[in-house]
N, CA, C and O atoms as a DFTB+ gen file, in Angstrom:
404 C
 N C O
     1  1      31.259     -36.905      64.958
     2  2      29.853     -36.609      65.061
     3  2      29.050     -37.741      64.421
     4  3      29.362     -38.164      63.308
     5  1      28.061     -38.217      65.083
     6  2      27.248     -39.339      64.600
     7  2      26.176     -38.772      63.672
     8  3      25.414     -37.879      64.040
     9  1      26.144     -39.328      62.438
    10  2      25.084     -38.958      61.517
    11  2      23.954     -39.912      61.572
    12  3      24.178     -41.122      61.597
    13  1      22.745     -39.431      61.591
    14  2      21.576     -40.320      61.595
    15  2      20.613     -39.752      60.539
    16  3      20.353     -38.552      60.463
    17  1      20.107     -40.686      59.739
    18  2      19.143     -40.286      58.734
    19  2      17.816     -39.910      59.382
    20  3      17.397     -40.524      60.363
    21  1      17.160     -38.896      58.824
    22  2      15.854     -38.535      59.381
    23  2      14.867     -39.553      58.815
    24  3      14.684     -39.658      57.602
    25  1      14.245     -40.287      59.709
    26  2      13.243     -41.306      59.338
    27  2      11.892     -40.923      59.829
    28  3      11.747     -40.028      60.662
    29  1      10.885     -41.606      59.311
    30  2       9.520     -41.383      59.803
    31  2       9.422     -41.678      61.275
    32  3       8.674     -41.007      61.985
    33  1      10.159     -42.669      61.763
    34  2      10.168     -43.007      63.156
    35  2      10.609     -41.815      63.998
    36  3       9.983     -41.506      65.011
    37  1      11.689     -41.141      63.581
    38  2      12.175     -39.975      64.299
    39  2      11.198     -38.792      64.195
    40  3      10.968     -38.086      65.177
    41  1      10.640     -38.587      63.028
    42  2       9.648     -37.510      62.838
    43  2       8.460     -37.756      63.764
    44  3       7.986     -36.827      64.417
    45  1       7.982     -38.976      63.829
    46  2       6.845     -39.314      64.701
    47  2       7.154     -39.087      66.175
    48  3       6.287     -38.653      66.935
    49  1       8.416     -39.387      66.590
    50  2       8.812     -39.105      67.973
    51  2       8.754     -37.598      68.233
    52  3       8.295     -37.175      69.294
    53  1       9.203     -36.805      67.299
    54  2       9.162     -35.384      67.479
    55  2       7.697     -34.888      67.481
    56  3       7.350     -33.997      68.256
    57  1       6.853     -35.457      66.625
    58  2       5.445     -35.048      66.621
    59  2       4.766     -35.410      67.939
    60  3       3.949     -34.630      68.427
    61  1       5.075     -36.570      68.536
    62  2       4.505     -36.941      69.800
    63  2       4.962     -35.946      70.916
    64  3       4.168     -35.575      71.781
    65  1       6.215     -35.539      70.880
    66  2       6.734     -34.573      71.831
    67  2       5.989     -33.261      71.739
    68  3       5.569     -32.701      72.751
    69  1       5.826     -32.767      70.508
    70  2       5.086     -31.503      70.288
    71  2       3.648     -31.639      70.741
    72  3       3.092     -30.733      71.363
    73  1       3.037     -32.799      70.421
    74  2       1.632     -32.992      70.819
    75  2       1.475     -32.956      72.329
    76  3       0.540     -32.349      72.851
    77  1       2.411     -33.619      73.039
    78  2       2.335     -33.602      74.517
    79  2       2.582     -32.195      75.069
    80  3       1.865     -31.731      75.955
    81  1       3.598     -31.530      74.537
    82  2       3.953     -30.213      75.028
    83  2       2.823     -29.176      74.848
    84  3       2.566     -28.362      75.735
    85  1       2.168     -29.226      73.696
    86  2       1.172     -28.205      73.380
    87  2      -0.263     -28.728      73.498
    88  3      -1.223     -28.022      73.190
    89  1      -0.385     -29.968      73.944
    90  2      -1.748     -30.485      74.163
    91  2      -2.610     -30.583      72.885
    92  3      -3.821     -30.366      72.923
    93  1      -1.973     -30.904      71.789
    94  2      -2.713     -31.055      70.537
    95  2      -2.628     -32.473      70.034
    96  3      -1.743     -33.228      70.437
    97  1      -3.526     -32.837      69.169
    98  2      -3.551     -34.203      68.618
    99  2      -2.816     -34.199      67.289
   100  3      -3.171     -33.465      66.367
   101  1      -1.786     -35.033      67.206
   102  2      -1.050     -35.250      65.948
   103  2      -0.987     -36.763      65.713
   104  3      -0.536     -37.517      66.576
   105  1      -1.427     -37.180      64.578
   106  2      -1.401     -38.571      64.224
   107  2      -0.082     -38.947      63.682
   108  3       0.511     -38.160      62.944
   109  1       0.442     -40.141      64.009
   110  2       1.699     -40.653      63.483
   111  2       1.637     -40.754      61.988
   112  3       0.601     -41.119      61.434
   113  1       2.718     -40.439      61.323
   114  2       2.776     -40.567      59.886
   115  2       3.165     -42.035      59.558
   116  3       3.915     -42.644      60.320
   117  1       2.676     -42.598      58.457
   118  2       3.045     -43.964      58.143
   119  2       4.490     -44.057      57.662
   120  3       4.971     -43.173      56.953
   121  1       5.168     -45.114      58.043
   122  2       6.563     -45.284      57.610
   123  2       6.638     -45.709      56.146
   124  3       5.720     -46.335      55.618
   125  1       7.744     -45.358      55.507
   126  2       7.984     -45.818      54.169
   127  2       8.284     -47.297      54.176
   128  3       8.745     -47.799      55.201
   129  1       8.058     -48.017      53.119
   130  2       8.255     -49.472      53.083
   131  2       9.724     -49.842      53.275
   132  3      10.028     -50.942      53.736
   133  1      10.622     -48.948      52.932
   134  2      12.059     -49.281      53.010
   135  2      12.675     -48.875      54.355
   136  3      13.852     -49.137      54.602
   137  1      11.891     -48.246      55.211
   138  2      12.426     -47.875      56.543
   139  2      12.392     -49.049      57.479
   140  3      11.427     -49.243      58.219
   141  1      13.473     -49.852      57.447
   142  2      13.521     -51.074      58.231
   143  2      14.574     -50.881      59.294
   144  3      15.732     -50.574      59.009
   145  1      14.136     -51.071      60.550
   146  2      15.052     -50.944      61.700
   147  2      15.986     -52.129      61.700
   148  3      15.504     -53.237      61.467
   149  1      17.246     -52.004      61.934
   150  2      18.011     -50.842      62.413
   151  2      18.643     -50.052      61.264
   152  3      19.284     -49.029      61.505
   153  1      18.473     -50.508      60.023
   154  2      19.139     -49.881      58.875
   155  2      18.619     -48.490      58.561
   156  3      19.350     -47.677      57.995
   157  1      17.390     -48.199      58.910
   158  2      16.808     -46.911      58.489
   159  2      17.541     -45.698      59.087
   160  3      17.444     -44.595      58.550
   161  1      18.262     -45.894      60.178
   162  2      18.970     -44.744      60.724
   163  2      20.368     -44.566      60.165
   164  3      21.059     -43.614      60.528
   165  1      20.803     -45.475      59.276
   166  2      22.095     -45.360      58.617
   167  2      21.902     -44.418      57.385
   168  3      21.045     -44.665      56.536
   169  1      22.711     -43.353      57.315
   170  2      22.550     -42.396      56.230
   171  2      22.762     -43.047      54.838
   172  3      22.295     -42.507      53.836
   173  1      23.447     -44.175      54.772
   174  2      23.729     -44.830      53.489
   175  2      22.582     -45.748      53.058
   176  3      22.509     -46.143      51.895
   177  1      21.700     -46.083      53.975
   178  2      20.639     -47.059      53.679
   179  2      19.767     -46.649      52.512
   180  3      19.490     -47.448      51.617
   181  1      19.328     -45.373      52.528
   182  2      18.437     -44.898      51.446
   183  2      19.135     -45.019      50.096
   184  3      18.506     -45.393      49.106
   185  1      20.424     -44.708      50.047
   186  2      21.204     -44.886      48.822
   187  2      21.208     -46.330      48.374
   188  3      21.013     -46.615      47.193
   189  1      21.430     -47.252      49.311
   190  2      21.468     -48.683      48.994
   191  2      20.139     -49.172      48.459
   192  3      20.100     -49.957      47.512
   193  1      19.041     -48.713      49.063
   194  2      17.715     -49.077      48.567
   195  2      17.534     -48.533      47.159
   196  3      17.072     -49.267      46.286
   197  1      17.872     -47.300      46.908
   198  2      17.779     -46.728      45.577
   199  2      18.596     -47.484      44.553
   200  3      18.137     -47.711      43.434
   201  1      19.784     -47.868      44.921
   202  2      20.636     -48.609      44.020
   203  2      20.022     -50.020      43.729
   204  3      20.048     -50.507      42.598
   205  1      19.479     -50.637      44.790
   206  2      18.855     -51.949      44.591
   207  2      17.630     -51.864      43.683
   208  3      17.378     -52.782      42.903
   209  1      16.859     -50.763      43.775
   210  2      15.739     -50.577      42.872
   211  2      16.237     -50.377      41.453
   212  3      15.651     -50.902      40.506
   213  1      17.326     -49.612      41.299
   214  2      17.911     -49.406      39.965
   215  2      18.294     -50.735      39.343
   216  3      17.994     -51.003      38.180
   217  1      18.966     -51.568      40.138
   218  2      19.400     -52.904      39.653
   219  2      18.194     -53.756      39.260
   220  3      18.224     -54.432      38.231
   221  1      17.143     -53.729      40.063
   222  2      15.952     -54.503      39.770
   223  2      15.318     -54.051      38.457
   224  3      14.897     -54.874      37.644
   225  1      15.257     -52.760      38.265
   226  2      14.680     -52.224      37.019
   227  2      15.559     -52.608      35.823
   228  3      15.031     -52.970      34.771
   229  1      16.874     -52.536      35.961
   230  2      17.775     -52.847      34.870
   231  2      17.653     -54.327      34.493
   232  3      17.794     -54.675      33.320
   233  1      17.395     -55.199      35.468
   234  2      17.250     -56.611      35.202
   235  2      16.051     -56.927      34.327
   236  3      16.060     -57.898      33.571
   237  1      15.013     -56.096      34.433
   238  2      13.831     -56.296      33.602
   239  2      13.814     -55.311      32.410
   240  3      12.795     -55.148      31.739
   241  1      14.950     -54.673      32.171
   242  2      15.108     -53.747      31.076
   243  2      14.091     -52.606      31.167
   244  3      13.463     -52.247      30.171
   245  1      13.935     -52.048      32.352
   246  2      13.003     -50.952      32.616
   247  2      13.745     -49.749      33.127
   248  3      14.873     -49.853      33.608
   249  1      13.100     -48.595      33.020
   250  2      13.658     -47.368      33.574
   251  2      13.380     -47.352      35.065
   252  3      12.230     -47.532      35.465
   253  1      14.392     -47.141      35.908
   254  2      14.133     -47.106      37.362
   255  2      13.087     -46.082      37.775
   256  3      12.370     -46.313      38.749
   257  1      12.974     -44.982      37.087
   258  2      11.942     -43.987      37.405
   259  2      10.545     -44.507      37.194
   260  3       9.596     -43.985      37.781
   261  1      10.394     -45.531      36.364
   262  2       9.072     -46.176      36.180
   263  2       8.811     -47.144      37.355
   264  3       7.680     -47.259      37.828
   265  1       9.835     -47.815      37.804
   266  2       9.648     -48.796      38.863
   267  2       9.482     -48.190      40.274
   268  3       8.733     -48.711      41.101
   269  1      10.181     -47.106      40.520
   270  2      10.181     -46.498      41.908
   271  2       8.791     -46.295      42.483
   272  3       8.535     -46.747      43.599
   273  1       7.843     -45.612      41.748
   274  2       6.525     -45.417      42.349
   275  2       5.699     -46.657      42.482
   276  3       4.740     -46.678      43.254
   277  1       6.044     -47.707      41.744
   278  2       5.303     -48.959      41.842
   279  2       5.728     -49.814      43.011
   280  3       4.971     -50.688      43.431
   281  1       6.914     -49.595      43.552
   282  2       7.486     -50.434      44.575
   283  2       6.614     -50.514      45.819
   284  3       6.599     -51.551      46.483
   285  1       5.881     -49.445      46.158
   286  2       5.060     -49.480      47.369
   287  2       3.953     -50.518      47.333
   288  3       3.384     -50.863      48.369
   289  1       3.646     -51.015      46.142
   290  2       2.595     -52.022      45.972
   291  2       3.126     -53.424      45.626
   292  3       2.336     -54.358      45.494
   293  1       4.401     -53.577      45.484
   294  2       5.037     -54.843      45.099
   295  2       5.762     -55.491      46.250
   296  3       6.971     -55.312      46.397
   297  1       5.058     -56.237      47.068
   298  2       5.636     -56.783      48.332
   299  2       6.841     -57.686      48.091
   300  3       7.872     -57.540      48.747
   301  1       6.705     -58.634      47.135
   302  2       7.807     -59.527      46.853
   303  2       9.027     -58.796      46.340
   304  3      10.158     -59.132      46.694
   305  1       8.799     -57.797      45.507
   306  2       9.894     -57.010      44.942
   307  2      10.524     -56.198      46.093
   308  3      11.741     -56.015      46.117
   309  1       9.736     -55.726      47.015
   310  2      10.264     -54.983      48.142
   311  2      11.249     -55.865      48.947
   312  3      12.320     -55.408      49.347
   313  1      10.872     -57.097      49.167
   314  2      11.716     -57.984      49.938
   315  2      13.028     -58.247      49.195
   316  3      14.086     -58.282      49.824
   317  1      12.985     -58.429      47.898
   318  2      14.177     -58.647      47.124
   319  2      15.062     -57.394      47.129
   320  3      16.282     -57.488      47.263
   321  1      14.449     -56.255      46.983
   322  2      15.186     -54.991      47.016
   323  2      15.837     -54.767      48.380
   324  3      16.992     -54.346      48.449
   325  1      15.114     -55.043      49.461
   326  2      15.666     -54.875      50.787
   327  2      16.833     -55.829      51.035
   328  3      17.828     -55.458      51.657
   329  1      16.699     -57.068      50.540
   330  2      17.792     -58.025      50.685
   331  2      19.027     -57.539      49.914
   332  3      20.143     -57.633      50.425
   333  1      18.844     -57.026      48.702
   334  2      19.968     -56.527      47.917
   335  2      20.585     -55.285      48.568
   336  3      21.806     -55.127      48.570
   337  1      19.749     -54.409      49.118
   338  2      20.201     -53.204      49.771
   339  2      21.042     -53.606      50.987
   340  3      22.060     -52.970      51.262
   341  1      20.635     -54.650      51.719
   342  2      21.426     -55.120      52.833
   343  2      22.797     -55.611      52.379
   344  3      23.806     -55.325      53.024
   345  1      22.834     -56.352      51.266
   346  2      24.102     -56.791      50.725
   347  2      25.012     -55.595      50.359
   348  3      26.209     -55.599      50.648
   349  1      24.417     -54.586      49.724
   350  2      25.170     -53.389      49.337
   351  2      25.746     -52.684      50.560
   352  3      26.901     -52.259      50.580
   353  1      24.878     -52.575      51.601
   354  2      25.322     -51.930      52.833
   355  2      26.493     -52.691      53.458
   356  3      27.456     -52.079      53.920
   357  1      26.411     -54.025      53.473
   358  2      27.495     -54.829      53.988
   359  2      28.793     -54.622      53.162
   360  3      29.887     -54.499      53.713
   361  1      28.623     -54.589      51.808
   362  2      29.826     -54.368      50.952
   363  2      30.465     -53.016      51.262
   364  3      31.690     -52.916      51.330
   365  1      29.659     -51.987      51.451
   366  2      30.197     -50.676      51.740
   367  2      30.915     -50.706      53.063
   368  3      31.999     -50.138      53.190
   369  1      30.333     -51.359      54.056
   370  2      30.990     -51.439      55.352
   371  2      32.318     -52.194      55.291
   372  3      33.294     -51.801      55.931
   373  1      32.346     -53.258      54.531
   374  2      33.582     -54.021      54.357
   375  2      34.621     -53.183      53.637
   376  3      35.796     -53.217      54.001
   377  1      34.214     -52.428      52.617
   378  2      35.192     -51.592      51.929
   379  2      35.749     -50.451      52.819
   380  3      36.886     -50.005      52.662
   381  1      34.906     -50.013      53.741
   382  2      35.321     -48.904      54.623
   383  2      36.329     -49.422      55.672
   384  3      37.172     -48.660      56.144
   385  1      36.246     -50.683      56.025
   386  2      37.126     -51.275      57.026
   387  2      37.810     -52.496      56.429
   388  3      37.465     -53.623      56.787
   389  1      38.758     -52.305      55.539
   390  2      39.392     -53.481      54.918
   391  2      40.116     -54.340      55.973
   392  3      40.642     -53.851      56.973
   393  1      40.107     -55.608      55.689
   394  2      40.746     -56.574      56.559
   395  2      42.280     -56.440      56.355
   396  3      42.769     -56.463      55.226
   397  1      43.007     -56.302      57.456
   398  2      44.447     -56.183      57.375
   399  2      45.112     -57.403      57.972
   400  3      44.937     -57.700      59.153
   401  1      45.873     -58.109      57.157
   402  2      46.536     -59.350      57.665
   403  2      47.971     -59.063      57.976
   404  3      48.699     -59.956      58.409
């Protein structure tokens, strides 16, 4: 069975379907800054982003719970966190499929 994370993109698709079916107006919800296609549909992606935020906070000797709400306004930090999350996702994928010689 394929697992897919529920993302704002999927929620908006469902909202558009409901709006068409019932003839009502529903506005799309804004996506979260970390919902980056194609990774946003991977159930592990949100964990990787969270871990990358934790690591960024620890580097500046801060509590991750302090940094998390600030991330939506820190564009450069977002890019660094997304880059690190991508590295973590790659590491997890490599660990799941070890190379056999």
